[in-house]
Short mmCIF file of C-alpha atoms in Angstrom, two decimals:
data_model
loop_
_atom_site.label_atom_id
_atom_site.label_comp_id
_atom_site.label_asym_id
_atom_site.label_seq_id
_atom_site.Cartn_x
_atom_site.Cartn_y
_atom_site.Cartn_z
CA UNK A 185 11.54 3.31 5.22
CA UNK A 186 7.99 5.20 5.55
CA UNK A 187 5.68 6.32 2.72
CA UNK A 188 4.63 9.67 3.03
CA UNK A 189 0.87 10.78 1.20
CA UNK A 190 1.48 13.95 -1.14
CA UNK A 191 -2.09 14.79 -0.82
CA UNK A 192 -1.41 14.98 3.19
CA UNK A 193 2.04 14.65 3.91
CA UNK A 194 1.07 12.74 6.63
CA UNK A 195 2.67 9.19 6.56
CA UNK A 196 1.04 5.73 6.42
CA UNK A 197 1.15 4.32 10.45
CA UNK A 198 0.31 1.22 12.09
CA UNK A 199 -2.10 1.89 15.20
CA UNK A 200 -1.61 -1.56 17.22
CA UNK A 201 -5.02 -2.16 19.61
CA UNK A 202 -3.12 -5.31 21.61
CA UNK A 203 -0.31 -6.66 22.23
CA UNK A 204 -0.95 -10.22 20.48
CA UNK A 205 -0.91 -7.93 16.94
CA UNK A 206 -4.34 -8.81 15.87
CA UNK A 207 -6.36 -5.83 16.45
CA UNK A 208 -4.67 -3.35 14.23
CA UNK A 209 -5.25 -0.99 11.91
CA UNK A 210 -3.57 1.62 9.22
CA UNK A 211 -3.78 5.31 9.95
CA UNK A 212 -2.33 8.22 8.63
CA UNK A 213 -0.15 9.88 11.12
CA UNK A 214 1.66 13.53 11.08
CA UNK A 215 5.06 11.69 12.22
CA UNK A 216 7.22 9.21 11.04
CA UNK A 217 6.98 6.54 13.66
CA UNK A 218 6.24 3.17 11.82
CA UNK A 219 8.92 1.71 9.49
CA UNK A 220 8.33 -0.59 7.14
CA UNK A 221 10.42 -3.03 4.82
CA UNK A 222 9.71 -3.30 0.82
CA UNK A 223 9.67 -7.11 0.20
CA UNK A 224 9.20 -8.86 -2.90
CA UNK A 225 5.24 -9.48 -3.79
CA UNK A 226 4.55 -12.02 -1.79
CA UNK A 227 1.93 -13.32 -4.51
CA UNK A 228 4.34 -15.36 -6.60
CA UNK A 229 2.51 -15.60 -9.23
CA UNK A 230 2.08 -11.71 -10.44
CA UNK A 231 5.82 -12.42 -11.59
CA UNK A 232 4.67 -14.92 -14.02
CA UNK A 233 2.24 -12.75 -15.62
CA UNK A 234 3.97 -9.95 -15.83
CA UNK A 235 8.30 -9.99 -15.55
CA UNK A 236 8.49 -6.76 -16.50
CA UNK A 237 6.82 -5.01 -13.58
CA UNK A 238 8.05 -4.31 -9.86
CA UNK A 239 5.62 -6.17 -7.07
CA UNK A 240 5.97 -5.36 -3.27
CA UNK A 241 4.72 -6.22 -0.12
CA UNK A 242 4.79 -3.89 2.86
CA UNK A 243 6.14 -5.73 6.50
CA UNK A 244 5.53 -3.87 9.71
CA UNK A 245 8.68 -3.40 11.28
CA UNK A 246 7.00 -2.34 14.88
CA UNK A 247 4.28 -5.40 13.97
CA UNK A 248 5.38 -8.95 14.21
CA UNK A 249 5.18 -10.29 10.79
CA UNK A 250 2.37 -8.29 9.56
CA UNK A 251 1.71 -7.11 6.04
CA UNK A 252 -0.13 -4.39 4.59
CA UNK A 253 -3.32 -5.70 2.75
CA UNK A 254 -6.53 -4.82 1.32
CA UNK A 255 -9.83 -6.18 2.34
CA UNK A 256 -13.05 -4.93 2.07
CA UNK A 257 -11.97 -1.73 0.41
CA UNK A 258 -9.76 -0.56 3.51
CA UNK A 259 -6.00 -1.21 3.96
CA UNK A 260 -5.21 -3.13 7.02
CA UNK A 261 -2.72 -4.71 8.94
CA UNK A 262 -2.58 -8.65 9.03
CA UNK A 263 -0.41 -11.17 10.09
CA UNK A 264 0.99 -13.07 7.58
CA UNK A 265 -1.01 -16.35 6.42
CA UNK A 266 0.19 -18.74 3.90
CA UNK A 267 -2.93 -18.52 1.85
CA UNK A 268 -3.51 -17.71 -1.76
CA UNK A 269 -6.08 -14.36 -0.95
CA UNK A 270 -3.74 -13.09 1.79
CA UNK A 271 -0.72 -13.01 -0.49
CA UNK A 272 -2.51 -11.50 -3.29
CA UNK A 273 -4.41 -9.26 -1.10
CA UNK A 274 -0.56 -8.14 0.13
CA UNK A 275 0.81 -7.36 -2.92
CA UNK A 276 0.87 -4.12 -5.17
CA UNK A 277 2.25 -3.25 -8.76
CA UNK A 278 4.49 -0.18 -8.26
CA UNK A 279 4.14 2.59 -10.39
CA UNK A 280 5.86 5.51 -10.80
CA UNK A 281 5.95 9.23 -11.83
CA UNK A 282 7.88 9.42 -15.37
CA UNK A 283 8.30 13.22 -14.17
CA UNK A 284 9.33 12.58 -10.90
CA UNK A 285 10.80 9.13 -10.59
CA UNK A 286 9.92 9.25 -6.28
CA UNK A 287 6.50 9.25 -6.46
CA UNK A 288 4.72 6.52 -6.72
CA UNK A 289 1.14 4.33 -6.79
CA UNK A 290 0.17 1.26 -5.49
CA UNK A 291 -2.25 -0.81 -7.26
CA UNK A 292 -3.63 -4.31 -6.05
CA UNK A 293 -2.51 -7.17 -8.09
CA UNK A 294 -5.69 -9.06 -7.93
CA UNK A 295 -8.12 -6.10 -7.95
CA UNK A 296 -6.87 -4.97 -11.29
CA UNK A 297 -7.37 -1.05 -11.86
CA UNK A 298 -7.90 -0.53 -7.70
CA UNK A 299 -5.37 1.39 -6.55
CA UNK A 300 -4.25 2.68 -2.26
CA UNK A 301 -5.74 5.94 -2.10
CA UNK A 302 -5.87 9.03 1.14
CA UNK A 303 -9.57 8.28 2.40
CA UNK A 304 -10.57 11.98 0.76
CA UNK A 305 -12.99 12.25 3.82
CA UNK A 306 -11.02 11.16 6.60
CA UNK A 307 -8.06 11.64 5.29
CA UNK A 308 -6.75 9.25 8.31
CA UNK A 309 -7.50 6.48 6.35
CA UNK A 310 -5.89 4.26 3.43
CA UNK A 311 -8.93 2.75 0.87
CA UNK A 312 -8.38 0.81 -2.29
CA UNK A 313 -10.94 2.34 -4.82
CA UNK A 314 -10.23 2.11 -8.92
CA UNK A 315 -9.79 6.25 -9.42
CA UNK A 316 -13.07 8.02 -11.46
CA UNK A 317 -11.17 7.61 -14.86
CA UNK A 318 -9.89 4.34 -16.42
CA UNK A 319 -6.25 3.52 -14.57
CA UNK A 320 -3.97 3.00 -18.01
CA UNK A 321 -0.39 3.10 -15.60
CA UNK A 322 -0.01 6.81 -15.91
CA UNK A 323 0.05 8.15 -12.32
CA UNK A 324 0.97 11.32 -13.53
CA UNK A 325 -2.65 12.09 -14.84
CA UNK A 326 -3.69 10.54 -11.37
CA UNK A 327 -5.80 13.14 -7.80
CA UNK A 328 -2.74 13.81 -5.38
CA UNK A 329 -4.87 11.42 -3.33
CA UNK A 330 -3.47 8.55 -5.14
CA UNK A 331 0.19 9.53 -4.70
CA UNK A 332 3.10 8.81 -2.15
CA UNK A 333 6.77 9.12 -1.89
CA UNK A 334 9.51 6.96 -0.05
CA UNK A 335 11.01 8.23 2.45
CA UNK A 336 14.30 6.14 3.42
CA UNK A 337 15.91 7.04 6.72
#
């Protein structure tokens, strides 16, 4: 699976620096080349506040057990580490579209209102960033910026 912006249509990439996995980072890339696996939140206890809601994680497939995450404002690639901040930091609330049930928003579980956005100037970039007006769950009323699709091969 790949997510695809719909600001962009350029698709959220992995751009590995070594082999060892540790110097990475997330791009935005014109082709489909990095596949990654929807797992359950790996922050176990988002369920617990909320049942009613969908939480992922992202997994690398082309990255040995690394996770998208936020940190300092910029989506990265980590390895996984058992810690409470990395698991929260690798989960999202999944929204989406109630006119178009494939798009979808990702917003950080324990940076409540933040959600993954296009870097607007780079546009080669993924940010977390809480969007100018108040984030009530309505992605519909949400910049293009803000908004990705699945795309399941």
């Amino acid at each position: 699976m790949n997510i695809r912006s719909l600001s962009s249509s350029r698709y959220v990439s992995a751009l590995i620096l070594d082999a060892s996995g540790f110097q990475s980072s997330v791009i935005m890339s014109e082709k489909e080349q990095d596949p990654m696996i929807i797992k359950t939140g790996l922050d176990e206890t988002s369920f617990e506040r909320d049942g009613s809601s969908t939480f992922i994680s992202f997994l690398f497939a082309t990255a040995v057990n690394s996770y998208l995450r936020h940190e300092n404002g910029r989506i990265r690639l980590s390895r996984y580490q058992n810690e409470y901040l990395f698991k929260g930091d690798a989960t999202f609330k999944l929204f989406s579209s109630s006119k178009n049930r494939e798009i979808v928003a990702f917003e950080s579980i324990n940076l409540p209102g933040h959600l993954i956005q296009v870097d607007p100037e780079t546009k080669t970039a993924i940010v977390l960033v809480q969007p100018n007006s108040r984030f009530t769950g309505d992605i519909d009323q949400l910049d293009k910026s803000f908004l990705f699709q699945f795309i399941f091969n």
